[in-house]
mmCIF file of C-alpha atoms and ligand atoms in Angstrom:
data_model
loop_
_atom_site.group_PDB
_atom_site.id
_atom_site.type_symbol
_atom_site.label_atom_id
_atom_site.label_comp_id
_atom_site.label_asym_id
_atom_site.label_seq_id
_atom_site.Cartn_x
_atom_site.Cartn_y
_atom_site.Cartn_z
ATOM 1 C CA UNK A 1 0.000 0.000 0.000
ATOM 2 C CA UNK A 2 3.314 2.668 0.966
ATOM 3 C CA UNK A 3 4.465 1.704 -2.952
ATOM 4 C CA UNK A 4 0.502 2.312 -4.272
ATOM 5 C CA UNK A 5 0.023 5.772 -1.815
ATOM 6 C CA UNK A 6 3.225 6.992 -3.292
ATOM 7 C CA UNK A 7 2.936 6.594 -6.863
ATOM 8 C CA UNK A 8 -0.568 7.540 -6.326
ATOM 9 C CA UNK A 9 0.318 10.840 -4.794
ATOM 10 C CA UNK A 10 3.023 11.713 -7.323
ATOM 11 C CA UNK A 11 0.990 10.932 -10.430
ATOM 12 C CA UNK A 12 -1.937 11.762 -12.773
ATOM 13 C CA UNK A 13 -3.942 9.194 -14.720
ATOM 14 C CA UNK A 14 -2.616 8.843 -18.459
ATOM 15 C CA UNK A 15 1.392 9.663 -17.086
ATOM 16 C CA UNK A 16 3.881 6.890 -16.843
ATOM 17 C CA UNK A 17 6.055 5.848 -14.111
ATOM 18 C CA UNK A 18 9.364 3.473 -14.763
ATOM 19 C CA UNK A 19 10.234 1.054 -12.531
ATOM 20 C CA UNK A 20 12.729 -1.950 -12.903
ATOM 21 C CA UNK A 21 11.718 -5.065 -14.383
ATOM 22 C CA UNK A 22 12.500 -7.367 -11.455
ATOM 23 C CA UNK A 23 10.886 -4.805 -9.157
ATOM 24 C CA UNK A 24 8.142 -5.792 -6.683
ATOM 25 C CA UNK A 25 5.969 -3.000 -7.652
ATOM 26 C CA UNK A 26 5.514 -4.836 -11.587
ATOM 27 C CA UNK A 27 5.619 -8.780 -9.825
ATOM 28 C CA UNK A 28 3.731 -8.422 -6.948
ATOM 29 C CA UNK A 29 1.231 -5.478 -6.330
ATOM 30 C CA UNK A 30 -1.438 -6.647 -8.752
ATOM 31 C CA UNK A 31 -1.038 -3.826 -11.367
ATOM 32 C CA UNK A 32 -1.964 -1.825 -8.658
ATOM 33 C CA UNK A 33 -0.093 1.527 -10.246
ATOM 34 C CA UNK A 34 -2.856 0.699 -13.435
ATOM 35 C CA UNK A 35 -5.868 0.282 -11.048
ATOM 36 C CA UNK A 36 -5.727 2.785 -8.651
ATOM 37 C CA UNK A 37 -3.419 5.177 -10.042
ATOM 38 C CA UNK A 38 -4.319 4.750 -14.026
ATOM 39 C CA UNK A 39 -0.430 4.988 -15.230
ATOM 40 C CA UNK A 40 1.365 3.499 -17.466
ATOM 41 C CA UNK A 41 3.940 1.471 -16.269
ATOM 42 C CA UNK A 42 7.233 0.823 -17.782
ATOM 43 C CA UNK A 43 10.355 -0.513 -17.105
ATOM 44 C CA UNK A 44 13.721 -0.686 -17.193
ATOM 45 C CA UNK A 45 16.452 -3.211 -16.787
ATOM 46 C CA UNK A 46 18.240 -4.501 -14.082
ATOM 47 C CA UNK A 47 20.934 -7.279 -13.197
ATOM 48 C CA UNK A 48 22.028 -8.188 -10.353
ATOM 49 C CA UNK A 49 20.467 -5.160 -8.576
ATOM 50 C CA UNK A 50 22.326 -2.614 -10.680
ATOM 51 C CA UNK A 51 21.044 -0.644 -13.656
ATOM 52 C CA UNK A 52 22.602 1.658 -16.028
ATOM 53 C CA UNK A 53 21.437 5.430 -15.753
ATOM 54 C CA UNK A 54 21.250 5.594 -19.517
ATOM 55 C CA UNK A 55 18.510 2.929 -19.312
ATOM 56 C CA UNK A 56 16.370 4.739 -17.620
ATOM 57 C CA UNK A 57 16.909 8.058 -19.290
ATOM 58 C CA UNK A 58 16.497 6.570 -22.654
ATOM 59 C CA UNK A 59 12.890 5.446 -21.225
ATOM 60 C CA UNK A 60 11.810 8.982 -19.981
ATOM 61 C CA UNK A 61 8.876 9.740 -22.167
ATOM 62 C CA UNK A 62 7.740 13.713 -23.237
ATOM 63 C CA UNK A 63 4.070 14.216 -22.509
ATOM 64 C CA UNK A 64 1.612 15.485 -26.173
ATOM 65 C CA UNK A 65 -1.386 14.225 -27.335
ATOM 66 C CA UNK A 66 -0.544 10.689 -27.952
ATOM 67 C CA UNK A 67 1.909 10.375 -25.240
ATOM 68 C CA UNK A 68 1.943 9.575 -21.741
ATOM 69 C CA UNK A 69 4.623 11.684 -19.827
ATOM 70 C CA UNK A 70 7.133 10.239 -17.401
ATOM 71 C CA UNK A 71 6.550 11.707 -13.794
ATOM 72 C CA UNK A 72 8.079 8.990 -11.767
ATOM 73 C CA UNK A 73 11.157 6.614 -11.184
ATOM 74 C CA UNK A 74 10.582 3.880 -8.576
ATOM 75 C CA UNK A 75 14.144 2.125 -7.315
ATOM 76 C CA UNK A 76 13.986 -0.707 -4.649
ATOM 77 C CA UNK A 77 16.998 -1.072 -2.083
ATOM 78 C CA UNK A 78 17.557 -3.909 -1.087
ATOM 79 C CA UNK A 79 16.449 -5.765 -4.142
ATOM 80 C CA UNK A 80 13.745 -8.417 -3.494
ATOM 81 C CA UNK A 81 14.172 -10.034 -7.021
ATOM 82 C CA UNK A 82 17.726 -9.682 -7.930
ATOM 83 C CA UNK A 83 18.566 -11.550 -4.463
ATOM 84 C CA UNK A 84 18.550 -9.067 -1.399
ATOM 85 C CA UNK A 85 21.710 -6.834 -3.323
ATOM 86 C CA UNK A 86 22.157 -3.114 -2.728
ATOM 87 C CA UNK A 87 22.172 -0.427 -4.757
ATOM 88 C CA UNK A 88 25.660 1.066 -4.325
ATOM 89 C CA UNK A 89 24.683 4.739 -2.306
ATOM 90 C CA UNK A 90 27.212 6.280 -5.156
ATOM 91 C CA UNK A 91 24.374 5.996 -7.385
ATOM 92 C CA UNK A 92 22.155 8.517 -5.925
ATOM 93 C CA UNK A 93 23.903 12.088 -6.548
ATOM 94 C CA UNK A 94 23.510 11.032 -10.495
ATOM 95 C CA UNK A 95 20.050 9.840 -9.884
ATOM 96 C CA UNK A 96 18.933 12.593 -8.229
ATOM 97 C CA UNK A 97 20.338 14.943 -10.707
ATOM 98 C CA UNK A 98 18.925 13.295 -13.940
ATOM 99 C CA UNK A 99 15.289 13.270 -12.406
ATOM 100 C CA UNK A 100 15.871 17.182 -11.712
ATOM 101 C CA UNK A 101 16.736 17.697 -15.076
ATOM 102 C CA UNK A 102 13.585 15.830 -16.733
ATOM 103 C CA UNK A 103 11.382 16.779 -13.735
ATOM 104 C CA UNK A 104 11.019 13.261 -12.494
ATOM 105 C CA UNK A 105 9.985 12.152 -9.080
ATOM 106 C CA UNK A 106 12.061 9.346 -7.321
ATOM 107 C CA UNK A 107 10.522 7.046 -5.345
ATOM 108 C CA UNK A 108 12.338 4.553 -3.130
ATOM 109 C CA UNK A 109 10.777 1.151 -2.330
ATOM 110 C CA UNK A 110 13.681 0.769 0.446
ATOM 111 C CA UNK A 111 11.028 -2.037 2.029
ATOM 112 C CA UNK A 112 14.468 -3.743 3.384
ATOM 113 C CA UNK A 113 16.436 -0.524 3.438
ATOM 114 C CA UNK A 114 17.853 -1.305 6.972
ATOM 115 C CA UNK A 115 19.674 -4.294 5.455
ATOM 116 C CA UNK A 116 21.429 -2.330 3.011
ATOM 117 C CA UNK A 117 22.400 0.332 5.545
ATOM 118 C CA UNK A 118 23.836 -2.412 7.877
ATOM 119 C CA UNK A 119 25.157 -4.228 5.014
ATOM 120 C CA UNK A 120 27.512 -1.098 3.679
ATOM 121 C CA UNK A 121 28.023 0.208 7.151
ATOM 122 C CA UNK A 122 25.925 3.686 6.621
ATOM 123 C CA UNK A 123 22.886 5.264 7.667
ATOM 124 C CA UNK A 124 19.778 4.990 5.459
ATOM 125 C CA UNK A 125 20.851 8.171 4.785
ATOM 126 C CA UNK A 126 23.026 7.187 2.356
ATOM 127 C CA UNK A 127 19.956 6.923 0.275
ATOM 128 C CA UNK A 128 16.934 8.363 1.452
ATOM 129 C CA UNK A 129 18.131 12.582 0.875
ATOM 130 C CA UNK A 130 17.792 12.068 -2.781
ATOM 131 C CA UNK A 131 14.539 11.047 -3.450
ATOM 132 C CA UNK A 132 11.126 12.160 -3.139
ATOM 133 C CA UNK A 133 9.684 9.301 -0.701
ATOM 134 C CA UNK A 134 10.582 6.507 0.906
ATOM 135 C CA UNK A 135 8.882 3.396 2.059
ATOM 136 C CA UNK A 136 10.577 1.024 4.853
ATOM 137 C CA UNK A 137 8.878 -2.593 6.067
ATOM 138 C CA UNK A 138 9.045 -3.315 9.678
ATOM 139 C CA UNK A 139 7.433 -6.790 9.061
ATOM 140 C CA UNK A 140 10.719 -8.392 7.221
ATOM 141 C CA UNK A 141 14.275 -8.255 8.749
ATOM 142 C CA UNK A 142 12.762 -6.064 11.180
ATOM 143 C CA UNK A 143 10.631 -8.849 12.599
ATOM 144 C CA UNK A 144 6.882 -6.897 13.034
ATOM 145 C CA UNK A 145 3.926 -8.500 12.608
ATOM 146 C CA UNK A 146 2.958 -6.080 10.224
ATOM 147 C CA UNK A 147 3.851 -2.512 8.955
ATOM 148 C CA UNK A 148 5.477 -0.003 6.700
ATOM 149 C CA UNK A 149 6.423 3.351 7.137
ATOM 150 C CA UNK A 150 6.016 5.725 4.011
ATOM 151 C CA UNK A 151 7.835 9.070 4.462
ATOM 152 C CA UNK A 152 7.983 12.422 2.620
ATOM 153 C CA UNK A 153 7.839 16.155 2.538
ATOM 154 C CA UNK A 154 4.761 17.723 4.646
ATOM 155 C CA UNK A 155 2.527 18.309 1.117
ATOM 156 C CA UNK A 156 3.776 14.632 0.208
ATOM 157 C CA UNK A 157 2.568 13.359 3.355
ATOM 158 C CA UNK A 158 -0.627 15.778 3.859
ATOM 159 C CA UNK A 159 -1.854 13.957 0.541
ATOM 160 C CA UNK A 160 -0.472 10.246 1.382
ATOM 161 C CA UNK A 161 -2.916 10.401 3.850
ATOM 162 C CA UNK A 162 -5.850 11.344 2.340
ATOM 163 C CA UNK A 163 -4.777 8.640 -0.313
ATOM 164 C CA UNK A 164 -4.312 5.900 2.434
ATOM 165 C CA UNK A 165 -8.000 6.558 3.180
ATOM 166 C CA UNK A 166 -9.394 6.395 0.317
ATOM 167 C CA UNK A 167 -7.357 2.543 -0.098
ATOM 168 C CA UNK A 168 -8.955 1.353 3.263
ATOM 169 C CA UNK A 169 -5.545 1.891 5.217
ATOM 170 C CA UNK A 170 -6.676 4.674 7.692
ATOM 171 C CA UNK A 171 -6.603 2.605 10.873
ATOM 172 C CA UNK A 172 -8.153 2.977 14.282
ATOM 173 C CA UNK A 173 -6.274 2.186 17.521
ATOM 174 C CA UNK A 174 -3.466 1.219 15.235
ATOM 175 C CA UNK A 175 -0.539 2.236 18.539
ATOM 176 C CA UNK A 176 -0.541 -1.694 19.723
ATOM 177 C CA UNK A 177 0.825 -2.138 16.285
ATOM 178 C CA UNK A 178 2.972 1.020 15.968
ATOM 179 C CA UNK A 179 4.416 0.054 18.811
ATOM 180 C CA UNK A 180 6.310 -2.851 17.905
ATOM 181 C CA UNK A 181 7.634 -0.695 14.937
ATOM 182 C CA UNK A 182 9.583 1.289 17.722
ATOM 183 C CA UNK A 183 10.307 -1.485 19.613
ATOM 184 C CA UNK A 184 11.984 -2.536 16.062
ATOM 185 C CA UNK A 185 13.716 0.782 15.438
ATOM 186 C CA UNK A 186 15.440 0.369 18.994
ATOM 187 C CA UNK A 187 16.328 -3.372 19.231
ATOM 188 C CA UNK A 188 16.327 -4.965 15.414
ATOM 189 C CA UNK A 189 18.052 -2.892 13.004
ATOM 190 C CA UNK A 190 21.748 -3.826 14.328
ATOM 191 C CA UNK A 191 21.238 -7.579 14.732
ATOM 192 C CA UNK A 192 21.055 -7.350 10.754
ATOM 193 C CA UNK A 193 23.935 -8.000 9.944
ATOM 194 C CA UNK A 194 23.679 -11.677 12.291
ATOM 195 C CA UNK A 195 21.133 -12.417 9.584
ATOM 196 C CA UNK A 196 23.597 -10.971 6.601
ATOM 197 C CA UNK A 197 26.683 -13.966 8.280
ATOM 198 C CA UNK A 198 24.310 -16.443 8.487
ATOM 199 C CA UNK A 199 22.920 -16.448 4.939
ATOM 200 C CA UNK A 200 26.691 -15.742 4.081
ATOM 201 C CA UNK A 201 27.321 -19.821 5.508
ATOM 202 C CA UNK A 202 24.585 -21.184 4.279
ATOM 203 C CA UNK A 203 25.010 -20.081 0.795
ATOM 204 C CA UNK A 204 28.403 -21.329 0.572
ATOM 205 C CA UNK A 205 28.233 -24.421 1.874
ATOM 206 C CA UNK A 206 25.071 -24.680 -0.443
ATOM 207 C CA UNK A 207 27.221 -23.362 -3.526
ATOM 208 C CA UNK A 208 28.973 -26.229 -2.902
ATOM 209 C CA UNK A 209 26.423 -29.292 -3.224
ATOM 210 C CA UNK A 210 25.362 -31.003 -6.383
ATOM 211 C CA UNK A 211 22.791 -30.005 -8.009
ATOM 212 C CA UNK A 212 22.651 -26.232 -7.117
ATOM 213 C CA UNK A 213 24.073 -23.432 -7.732
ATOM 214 C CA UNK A 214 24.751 -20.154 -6.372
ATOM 215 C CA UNK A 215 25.481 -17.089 -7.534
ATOM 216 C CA UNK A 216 27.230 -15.711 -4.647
ATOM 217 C CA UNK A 217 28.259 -12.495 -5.820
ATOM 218 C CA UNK A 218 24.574 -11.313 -5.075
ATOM 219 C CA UNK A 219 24.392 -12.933 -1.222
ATOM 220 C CA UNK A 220 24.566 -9.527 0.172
ATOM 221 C CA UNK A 221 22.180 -9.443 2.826
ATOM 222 C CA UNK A 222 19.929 -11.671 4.282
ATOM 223 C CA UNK A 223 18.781 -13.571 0.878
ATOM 224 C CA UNK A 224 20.058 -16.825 -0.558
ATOM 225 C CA UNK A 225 18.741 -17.355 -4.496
ATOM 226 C CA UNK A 226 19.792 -21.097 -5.066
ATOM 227 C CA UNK A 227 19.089 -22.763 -8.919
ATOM 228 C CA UNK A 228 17.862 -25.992 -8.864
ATOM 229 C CA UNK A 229 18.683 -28.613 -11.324
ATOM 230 C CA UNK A 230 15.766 -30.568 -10.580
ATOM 231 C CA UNK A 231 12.038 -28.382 -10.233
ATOM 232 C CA UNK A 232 12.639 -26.044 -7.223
ATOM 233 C CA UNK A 233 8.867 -26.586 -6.067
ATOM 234 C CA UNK A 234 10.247 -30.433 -5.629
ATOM 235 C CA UNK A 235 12.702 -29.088 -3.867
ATOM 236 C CA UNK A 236 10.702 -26.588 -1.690
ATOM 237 C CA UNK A 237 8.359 -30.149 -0.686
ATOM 238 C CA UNK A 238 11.084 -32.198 -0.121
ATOM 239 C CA UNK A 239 12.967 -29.605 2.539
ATOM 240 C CA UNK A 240 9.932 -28.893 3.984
ATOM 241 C CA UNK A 241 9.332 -32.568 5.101
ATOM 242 C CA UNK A 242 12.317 -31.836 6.948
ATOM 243 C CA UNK A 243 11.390 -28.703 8.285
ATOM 244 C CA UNK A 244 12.961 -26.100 6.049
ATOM 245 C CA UNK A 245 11.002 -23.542 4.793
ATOM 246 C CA UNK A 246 11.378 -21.701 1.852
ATOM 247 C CA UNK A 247 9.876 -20.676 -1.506
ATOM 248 C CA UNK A 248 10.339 -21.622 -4.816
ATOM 249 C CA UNK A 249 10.240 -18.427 -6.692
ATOM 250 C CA UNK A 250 10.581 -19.824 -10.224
ATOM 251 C CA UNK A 251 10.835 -22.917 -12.005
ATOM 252 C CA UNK A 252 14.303 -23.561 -11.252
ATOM 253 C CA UNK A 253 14.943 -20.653 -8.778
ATOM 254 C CA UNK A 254 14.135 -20.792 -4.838
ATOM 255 C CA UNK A 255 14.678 -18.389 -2.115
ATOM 256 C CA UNK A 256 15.848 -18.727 1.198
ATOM 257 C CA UNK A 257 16.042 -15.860 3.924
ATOM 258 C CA UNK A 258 17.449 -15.596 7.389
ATOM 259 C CA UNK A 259 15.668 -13.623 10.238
ATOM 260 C CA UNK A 260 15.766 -13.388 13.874
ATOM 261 C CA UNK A 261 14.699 -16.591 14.521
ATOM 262 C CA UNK A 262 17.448 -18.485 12.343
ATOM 263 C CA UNK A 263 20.122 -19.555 14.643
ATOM 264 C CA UNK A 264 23.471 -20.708 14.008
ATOM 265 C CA UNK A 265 22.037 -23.797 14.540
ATOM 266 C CA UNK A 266 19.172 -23.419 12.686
ATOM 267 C CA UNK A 267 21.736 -22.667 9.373
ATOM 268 C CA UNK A 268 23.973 -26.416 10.071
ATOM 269 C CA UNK A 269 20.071 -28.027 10.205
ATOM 270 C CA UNK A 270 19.437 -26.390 7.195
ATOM 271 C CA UNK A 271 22.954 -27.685 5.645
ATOM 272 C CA UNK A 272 22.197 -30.885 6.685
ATOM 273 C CA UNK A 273 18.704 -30.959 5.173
ATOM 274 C CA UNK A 274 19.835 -29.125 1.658
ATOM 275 C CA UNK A 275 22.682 -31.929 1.585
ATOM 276 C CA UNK A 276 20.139 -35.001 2.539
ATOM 277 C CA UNK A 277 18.400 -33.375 -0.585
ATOM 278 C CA UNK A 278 21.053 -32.908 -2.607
ATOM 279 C CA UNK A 279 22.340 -36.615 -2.429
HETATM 280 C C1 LIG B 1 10.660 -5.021 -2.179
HETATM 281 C C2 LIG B 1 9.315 -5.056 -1.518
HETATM 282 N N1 LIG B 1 8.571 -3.949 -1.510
HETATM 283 C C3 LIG B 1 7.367 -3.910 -0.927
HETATM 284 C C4 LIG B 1 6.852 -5.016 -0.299
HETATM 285 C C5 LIG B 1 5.474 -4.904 0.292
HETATM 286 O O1 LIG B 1 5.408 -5.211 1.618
HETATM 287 P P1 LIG B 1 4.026 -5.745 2.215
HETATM 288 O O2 LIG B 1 3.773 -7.078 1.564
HETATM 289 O O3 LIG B 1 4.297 -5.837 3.667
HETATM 290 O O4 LIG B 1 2.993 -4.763 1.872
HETATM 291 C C6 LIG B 1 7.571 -6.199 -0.280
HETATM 292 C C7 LIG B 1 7.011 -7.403 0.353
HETATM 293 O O5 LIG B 1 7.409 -8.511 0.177
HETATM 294 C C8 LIG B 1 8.842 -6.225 -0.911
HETATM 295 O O6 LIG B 1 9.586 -7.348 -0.956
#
């Protein structure tokens, strides 16, 4: 919904907005940018969490008669798709200066930006000063039941919430849940990187098993992608018989992340059960 509020608030129906191709604002929000926002969206490409500036500015579309104008750029940090990676923070500056100089808004779905920060050893303000809004999810690394933050300038904001109502999210008595966002902010956003060393092990002793493969340059955070040889949904069953639970993104593809509740132990039983699957 902090994605759908933003784009919302920074577009008109009939403009376009660009967002990467791997981003969870195209896979997973039910063309929600079409349906509540009427855009167009478009996108750009991305590997392994990086994309080229020139992409994107080759994209940027000039509003006439017959054609809908770029108003926004959506990023995501870290990247949900491309494996938990970070977008290097030397990116921004240039960002922020092309979106200036076409009149583009930047919006930042930093849902796991905490990681990244811990990750690099910065503040999320390494990112967050050069774009328009941010979004942050308490309910991922950060171990909330539920919750996202969506922040702004005081017009941004002003509007976001009369846009929040108007989506169903203006909740009543909502402090019991607010309050294990600060509970969060105060106790969960340094144990990160705990999370970051333990999907560091278990991705390469995984990397090392027959029949997968992982690409290890992109293990940044608290993600492990892992290709399968054999259907990853197989996979997914067979590790969940013994108690492992993850999700098999794509045919051959599945995803594993570490949280809070992943102990070193926890990773060697997951070893052990990848291996007993392997053989
Ligand atoms: C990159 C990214 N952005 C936004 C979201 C949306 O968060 P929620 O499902 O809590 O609304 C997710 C959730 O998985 C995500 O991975």
């Amino acid at each position: 919904m902090a994605n759908e509020i933003a784009i919302k608030v920074w577009t008109q129906p009939t403009d376009a907005i660009l967002v990467d191709a791997e981003s969870h604002i195209l896979h997973y929000e039910l063309a929600g940018p079409a349906v509540i926002s009427g855009v167009q969206v478009e996108t750009y490409p991305i590997a392994d969490g990086m994309f080229a500036l020139s992409d994107i500015e080759a994209r940027i579309r000039i509003a006439d008669d017959h054609t809908p104008g770029t108003r926004l750029v959506c990023i995501e940090n870290t990247h949900n798709r491309c494996g938990g990676t970070i977008l290097p923070p030397e990116l921004m500056p240039v960002l922020r200066a092309l979106a200036d100089q076409r009149n583009l808004k930047l919006h930042l779905d930093g849902a796991r930006l905490f990681n990244a920060a811990v990750a690099r050893g910065v503040s999320v303000q390494a990112w967050t000063p050069y774009v328009d809004s941010v979004m942050i999810a308490f309910s991922k690394g950060l171990c909330c039941p539920v919750g996202s933050a969506l922040a702004g300038s005081r017009d941004f904001i002003r509007e976001a919430h009369r846009v929040r109502k108007l989506l169903g999210g203006g909740m009543r008595q909502v402090g019991v849940l607010a309050a294990a966002c600060l509970v969060a902010l105060d106790t969960m956003i340094d144990r990160l990187a705990e999370d970051h060393a333990r999907a560091r092990r278990l991705a390469e002793a995984i990397a090392e098993m027959p029949g997968f493969s992982v690409n290890l340059h992109t293990v940044q955070t608290n993600m492990i992608y892992v290709r399968t040889e054999r259907l990853a949904l197989e996979v997914e069953r067979a590790l969940a018989e013994r108690g492992v639970l993850c999700i098999a993104l794509d045919p051959r593809r599945l995803r594993l992340v570490t949280h809070k509740d992943i102990d070193d132990t926890a990773v060697e039983y997951a070893i052990r059960a990848f291996q007993a699957v392997a053989e």
